[in-house]
Short mmCIF file of C-alpha atoms and ligand atoms in Angstrom, two decimals:
data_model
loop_
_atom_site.label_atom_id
_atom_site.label_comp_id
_atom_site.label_asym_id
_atom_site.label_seq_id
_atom_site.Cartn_x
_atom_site.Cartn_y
_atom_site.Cartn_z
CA UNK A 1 127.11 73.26 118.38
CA UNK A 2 126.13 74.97 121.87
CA UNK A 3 123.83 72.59 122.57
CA UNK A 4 125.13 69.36 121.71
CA UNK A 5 128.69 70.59 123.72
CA UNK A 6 126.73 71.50 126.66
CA UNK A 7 125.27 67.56 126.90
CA UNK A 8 128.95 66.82 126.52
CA UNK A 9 130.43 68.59 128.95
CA UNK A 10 127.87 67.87 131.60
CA UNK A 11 128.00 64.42 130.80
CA UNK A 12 131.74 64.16 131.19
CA UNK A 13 131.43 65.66 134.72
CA UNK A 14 128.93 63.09 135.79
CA UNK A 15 131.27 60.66 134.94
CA UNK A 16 133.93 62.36 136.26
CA UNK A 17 132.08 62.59 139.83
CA UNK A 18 131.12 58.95 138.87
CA UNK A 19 134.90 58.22 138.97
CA UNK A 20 135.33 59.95 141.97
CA UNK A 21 139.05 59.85 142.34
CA UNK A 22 141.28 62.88 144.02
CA UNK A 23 141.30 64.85 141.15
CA UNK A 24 137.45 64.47 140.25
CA UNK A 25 136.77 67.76 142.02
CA UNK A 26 138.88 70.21 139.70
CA UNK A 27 137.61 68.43 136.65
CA UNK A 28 134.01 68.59 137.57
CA UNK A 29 134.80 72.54 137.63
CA UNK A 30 136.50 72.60 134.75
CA UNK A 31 133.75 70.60 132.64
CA UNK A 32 131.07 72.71 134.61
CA UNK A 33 132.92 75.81 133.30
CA UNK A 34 132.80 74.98 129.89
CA UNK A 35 128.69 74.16 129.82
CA UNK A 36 128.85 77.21 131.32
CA UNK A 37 130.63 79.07 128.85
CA UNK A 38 129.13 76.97 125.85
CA UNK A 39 125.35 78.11 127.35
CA UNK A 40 126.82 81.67 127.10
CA UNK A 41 127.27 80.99 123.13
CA UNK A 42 124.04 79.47 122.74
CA UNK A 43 122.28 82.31 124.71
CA UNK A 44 124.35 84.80 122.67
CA UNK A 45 123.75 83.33 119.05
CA UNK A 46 120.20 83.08 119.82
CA UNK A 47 119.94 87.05 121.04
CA UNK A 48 121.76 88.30 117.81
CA UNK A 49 119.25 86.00 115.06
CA UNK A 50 116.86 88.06 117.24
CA UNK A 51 118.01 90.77 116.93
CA UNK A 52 118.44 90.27 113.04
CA UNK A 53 115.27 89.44 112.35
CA UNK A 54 113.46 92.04 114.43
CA UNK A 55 115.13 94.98 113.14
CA UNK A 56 112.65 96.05 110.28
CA UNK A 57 109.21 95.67 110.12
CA UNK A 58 108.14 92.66 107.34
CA UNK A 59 107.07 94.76 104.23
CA UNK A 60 104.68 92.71 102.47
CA UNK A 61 103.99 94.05 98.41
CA UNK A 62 103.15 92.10 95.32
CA UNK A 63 106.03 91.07 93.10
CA UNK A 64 107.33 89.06 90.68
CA UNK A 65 109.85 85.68 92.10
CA UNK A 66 111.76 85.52 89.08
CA UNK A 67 112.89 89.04 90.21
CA UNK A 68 114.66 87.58 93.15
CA UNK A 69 115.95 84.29 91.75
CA UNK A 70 117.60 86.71 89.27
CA UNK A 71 118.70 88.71 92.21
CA UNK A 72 120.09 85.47 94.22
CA UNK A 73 122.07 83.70 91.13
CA UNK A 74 124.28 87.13 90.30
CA UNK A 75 125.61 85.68 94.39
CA UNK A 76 125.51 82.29 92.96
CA UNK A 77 127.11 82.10 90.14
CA UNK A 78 130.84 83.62 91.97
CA UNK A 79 130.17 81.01 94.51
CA UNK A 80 129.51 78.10 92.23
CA UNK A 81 132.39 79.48 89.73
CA UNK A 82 134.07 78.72 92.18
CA UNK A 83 133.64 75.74 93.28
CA UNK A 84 133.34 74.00 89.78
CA UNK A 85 129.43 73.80 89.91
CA UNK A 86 127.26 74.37 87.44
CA UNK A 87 124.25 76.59 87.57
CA UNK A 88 121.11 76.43 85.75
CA UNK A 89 117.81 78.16 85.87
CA UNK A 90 114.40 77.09 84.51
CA UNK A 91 112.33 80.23 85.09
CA UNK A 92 108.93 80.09 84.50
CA UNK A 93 107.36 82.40 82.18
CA UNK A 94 104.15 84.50 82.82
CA UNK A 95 104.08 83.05 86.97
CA UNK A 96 101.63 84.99 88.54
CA UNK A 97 102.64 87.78 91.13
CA UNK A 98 103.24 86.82 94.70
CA UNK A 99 102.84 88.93 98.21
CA UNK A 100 105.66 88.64 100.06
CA UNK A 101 108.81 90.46 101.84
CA UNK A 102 111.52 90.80 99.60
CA UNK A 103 114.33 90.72 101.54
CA UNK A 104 112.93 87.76 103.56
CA UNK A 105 112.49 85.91 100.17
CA UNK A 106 115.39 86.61 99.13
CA UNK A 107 117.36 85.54 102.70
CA UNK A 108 115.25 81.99 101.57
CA UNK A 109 116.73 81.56 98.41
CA UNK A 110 120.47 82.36 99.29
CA UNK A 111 120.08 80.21 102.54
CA UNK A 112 118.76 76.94 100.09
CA UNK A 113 121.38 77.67 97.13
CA UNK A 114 124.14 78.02 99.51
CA UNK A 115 123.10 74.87 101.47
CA UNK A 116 123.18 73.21 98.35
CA UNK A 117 126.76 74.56 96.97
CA UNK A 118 127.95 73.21 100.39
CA UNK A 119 126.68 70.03 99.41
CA UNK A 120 128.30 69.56 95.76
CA UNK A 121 131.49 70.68 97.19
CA UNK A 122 132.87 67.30 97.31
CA UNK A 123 130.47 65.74 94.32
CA UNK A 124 131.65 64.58 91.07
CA UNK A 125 128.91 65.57 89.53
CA UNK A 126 127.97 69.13 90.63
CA UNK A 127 124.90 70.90 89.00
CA UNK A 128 122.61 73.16 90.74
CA UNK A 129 119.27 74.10 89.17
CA UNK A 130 116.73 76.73 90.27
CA UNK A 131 113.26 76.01 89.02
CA UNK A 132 110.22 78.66 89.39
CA UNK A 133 106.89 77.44 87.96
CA UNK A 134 103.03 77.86 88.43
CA UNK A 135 102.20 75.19 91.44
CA UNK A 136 98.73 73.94 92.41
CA UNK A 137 96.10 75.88 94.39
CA UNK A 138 97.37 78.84 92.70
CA UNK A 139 100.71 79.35 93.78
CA UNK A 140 103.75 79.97 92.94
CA UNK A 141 106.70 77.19 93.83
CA UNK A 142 110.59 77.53 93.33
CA UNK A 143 112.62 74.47 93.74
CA UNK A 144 116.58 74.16 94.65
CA UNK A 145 117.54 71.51 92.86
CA UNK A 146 121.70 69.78 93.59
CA UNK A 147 122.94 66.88 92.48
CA UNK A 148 125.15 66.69 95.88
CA UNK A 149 125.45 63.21 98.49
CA UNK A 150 121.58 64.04 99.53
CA UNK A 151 120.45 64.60 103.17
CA UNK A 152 122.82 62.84 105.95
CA UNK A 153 120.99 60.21 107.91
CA UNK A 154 121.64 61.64 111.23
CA UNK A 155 119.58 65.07 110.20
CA UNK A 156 116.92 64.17 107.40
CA UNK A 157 114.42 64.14 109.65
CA UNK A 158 115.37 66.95 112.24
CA UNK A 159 116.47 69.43 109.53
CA UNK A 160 114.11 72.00 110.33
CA UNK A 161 115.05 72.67 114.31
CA UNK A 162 117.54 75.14 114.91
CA UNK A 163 120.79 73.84 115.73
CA UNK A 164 120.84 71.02 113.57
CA UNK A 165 123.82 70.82 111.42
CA UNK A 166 126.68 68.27 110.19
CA UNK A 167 128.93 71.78 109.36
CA UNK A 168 131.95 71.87 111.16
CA UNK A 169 131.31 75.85 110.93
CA UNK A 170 127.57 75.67 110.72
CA UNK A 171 125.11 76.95 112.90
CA UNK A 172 121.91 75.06 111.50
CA UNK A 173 119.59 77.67 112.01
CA UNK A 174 119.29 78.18 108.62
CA UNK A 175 116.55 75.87 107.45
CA UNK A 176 114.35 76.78 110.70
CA UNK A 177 114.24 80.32 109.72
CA UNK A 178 113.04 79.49 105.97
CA UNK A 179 110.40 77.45 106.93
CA UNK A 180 108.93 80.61 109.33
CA UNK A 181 109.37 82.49 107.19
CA UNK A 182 107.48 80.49 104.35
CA UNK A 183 104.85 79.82 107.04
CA UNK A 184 104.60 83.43 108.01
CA UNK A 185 103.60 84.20 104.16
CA UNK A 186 101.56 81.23 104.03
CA UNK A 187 103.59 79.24 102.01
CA UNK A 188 104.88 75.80 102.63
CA UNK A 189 108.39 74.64 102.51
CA UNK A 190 109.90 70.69 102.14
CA UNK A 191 112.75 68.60 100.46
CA UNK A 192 112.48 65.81 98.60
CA UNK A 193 115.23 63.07 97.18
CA UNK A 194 116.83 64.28 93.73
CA UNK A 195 115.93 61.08 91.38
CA UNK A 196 119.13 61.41 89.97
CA UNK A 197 120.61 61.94 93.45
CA UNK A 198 120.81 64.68 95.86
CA UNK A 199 118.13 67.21 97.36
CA UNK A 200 115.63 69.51 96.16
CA UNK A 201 114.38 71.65 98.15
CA UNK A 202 111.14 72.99 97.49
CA UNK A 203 108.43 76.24 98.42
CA UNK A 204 105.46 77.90 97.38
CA UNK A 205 104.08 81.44 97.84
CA UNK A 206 100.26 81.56 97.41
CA UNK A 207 99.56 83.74 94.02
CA UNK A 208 97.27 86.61 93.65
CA UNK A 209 94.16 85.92 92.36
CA UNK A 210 92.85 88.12 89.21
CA UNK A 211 90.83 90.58 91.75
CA UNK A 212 94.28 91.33 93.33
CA UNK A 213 93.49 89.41 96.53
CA UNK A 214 95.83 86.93 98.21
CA UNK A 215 94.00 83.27 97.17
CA UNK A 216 92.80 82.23 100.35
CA UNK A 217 94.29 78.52 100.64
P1 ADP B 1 123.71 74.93 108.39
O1 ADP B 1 123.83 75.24 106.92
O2 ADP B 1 124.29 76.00 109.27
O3 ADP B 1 124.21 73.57 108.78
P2 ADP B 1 120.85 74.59 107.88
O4 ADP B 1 119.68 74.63 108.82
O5 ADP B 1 120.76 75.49 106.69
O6 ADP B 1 122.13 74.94 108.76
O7 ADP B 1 121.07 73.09 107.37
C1 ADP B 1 121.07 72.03 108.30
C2 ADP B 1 121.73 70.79 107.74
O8 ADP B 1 120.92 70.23 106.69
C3 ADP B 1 123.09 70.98 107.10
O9 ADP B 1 124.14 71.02 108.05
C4 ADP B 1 123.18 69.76 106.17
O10 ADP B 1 123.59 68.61 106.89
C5 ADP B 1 121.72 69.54 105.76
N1 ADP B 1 121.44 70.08 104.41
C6 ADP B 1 120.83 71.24 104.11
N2 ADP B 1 120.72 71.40 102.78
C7 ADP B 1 121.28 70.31 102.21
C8 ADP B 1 121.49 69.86 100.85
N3 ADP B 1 121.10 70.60 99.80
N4 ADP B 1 122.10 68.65 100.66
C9 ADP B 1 122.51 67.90 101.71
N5 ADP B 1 122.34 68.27 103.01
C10 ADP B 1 121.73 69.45 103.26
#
């Protein structure tokens, strides 16, 4: 990742200049180039998730979550075909309704289901179950349940700042955009081990009261 390359590279030159042998000078350029160009990426990515997240204005209406889990797991179930995992959902009947953005509720969903197909792609047992259910404080909390490795050491406990990923691909911005999002609607958003091993990955949406108003937490 951008950041992490740009240490690198810097690094490499100090110890290059540190070496200081007739050929120091060309490779200090060349590692200075290639910060350079990596804080050109970084810079870059950062401009475009602005971009994409600026482009509408947040529409917030009342609705119903099942609604989008149903409208995530149509996406999940080709995914998780396949890759050999199982799906399963445990929808909650009679939830209350929720105020939220659709789209940005739905952008939550995909982002924690496909986190979590990643992660069973090399389990033996792979089973990934969606959970929606009435939650405390009346609210409404959906839970991404896998049965994958759980969280790697090296990010359990950075896993919300961008850029934190163990994806070759990845860009780990993912999980810092859920959780402002879920803060923006005044939700909150957390993971917690799998008993039976893995990750769940959990969030609520405060509920609307029987007046219609958004509970005040
Ligand atoms: P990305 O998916 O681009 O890496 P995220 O912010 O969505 O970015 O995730 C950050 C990291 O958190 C992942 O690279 C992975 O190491 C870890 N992670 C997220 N979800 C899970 C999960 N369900 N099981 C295991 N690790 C996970």
């Amino acid at each position: 990742q951008p950041p992490t390359a740009i240490a690198s590279y810097i690094q490499a030159a100090r110890r290059n200049l540190e070496k200081g042998r007739d050929d120091t000078r060309d490779k200090v350029f060349e590692n200075l180039d290639k910060a350079v160009a990596q804080g050109t990426r970084a810079a870059e990515i950062i401009r475009r998730l602005r971009q994409f997240i600026e482009k509408r204005e947040t529409e917030y209406l009342q609705g119903d979550i099942n609604g989008i889990v149903e409208e995530v797991r149509a996406m999940a179930l080709i995914d998780a075909a396949r890759k050999g995992v199982k799906v399963k959902m445990n929808l909650g009947r009679n939830l209350p309704l929720v105020v939220m953005d659709r789209i940005q509720i739905q952008q939550v969903v995909v982002n924690l289901v496909r986190n979590s197909l990643d992660a069973l792609a090399e389990s033996k047992r792979s089973e990934l179950t969606v959970t929606t259910s009435a939650a405390e404080n009346n609210s409404v909390e959906v839970a991404v349940s896998d049965t994958g490795p759980g969280l790697p050491d090296e990010v359990a406990n950075q896993l919300f700042k961008p850029f934190v990923t163990t994806k070759p691909d990845g860009m780990g911005v993912g999980l810092s955009i859920c959780r402002s999002i879920i803060d923006e609607h005044g939700g909150r958003l957390w993971t917690t081990p799998n008993p039976g091993g893995g990750t769940i990955f959990c969030f609520t949406l405060p509920a609307i009261s029987d007046t219609g108003e958004s509970y005040d937490q």
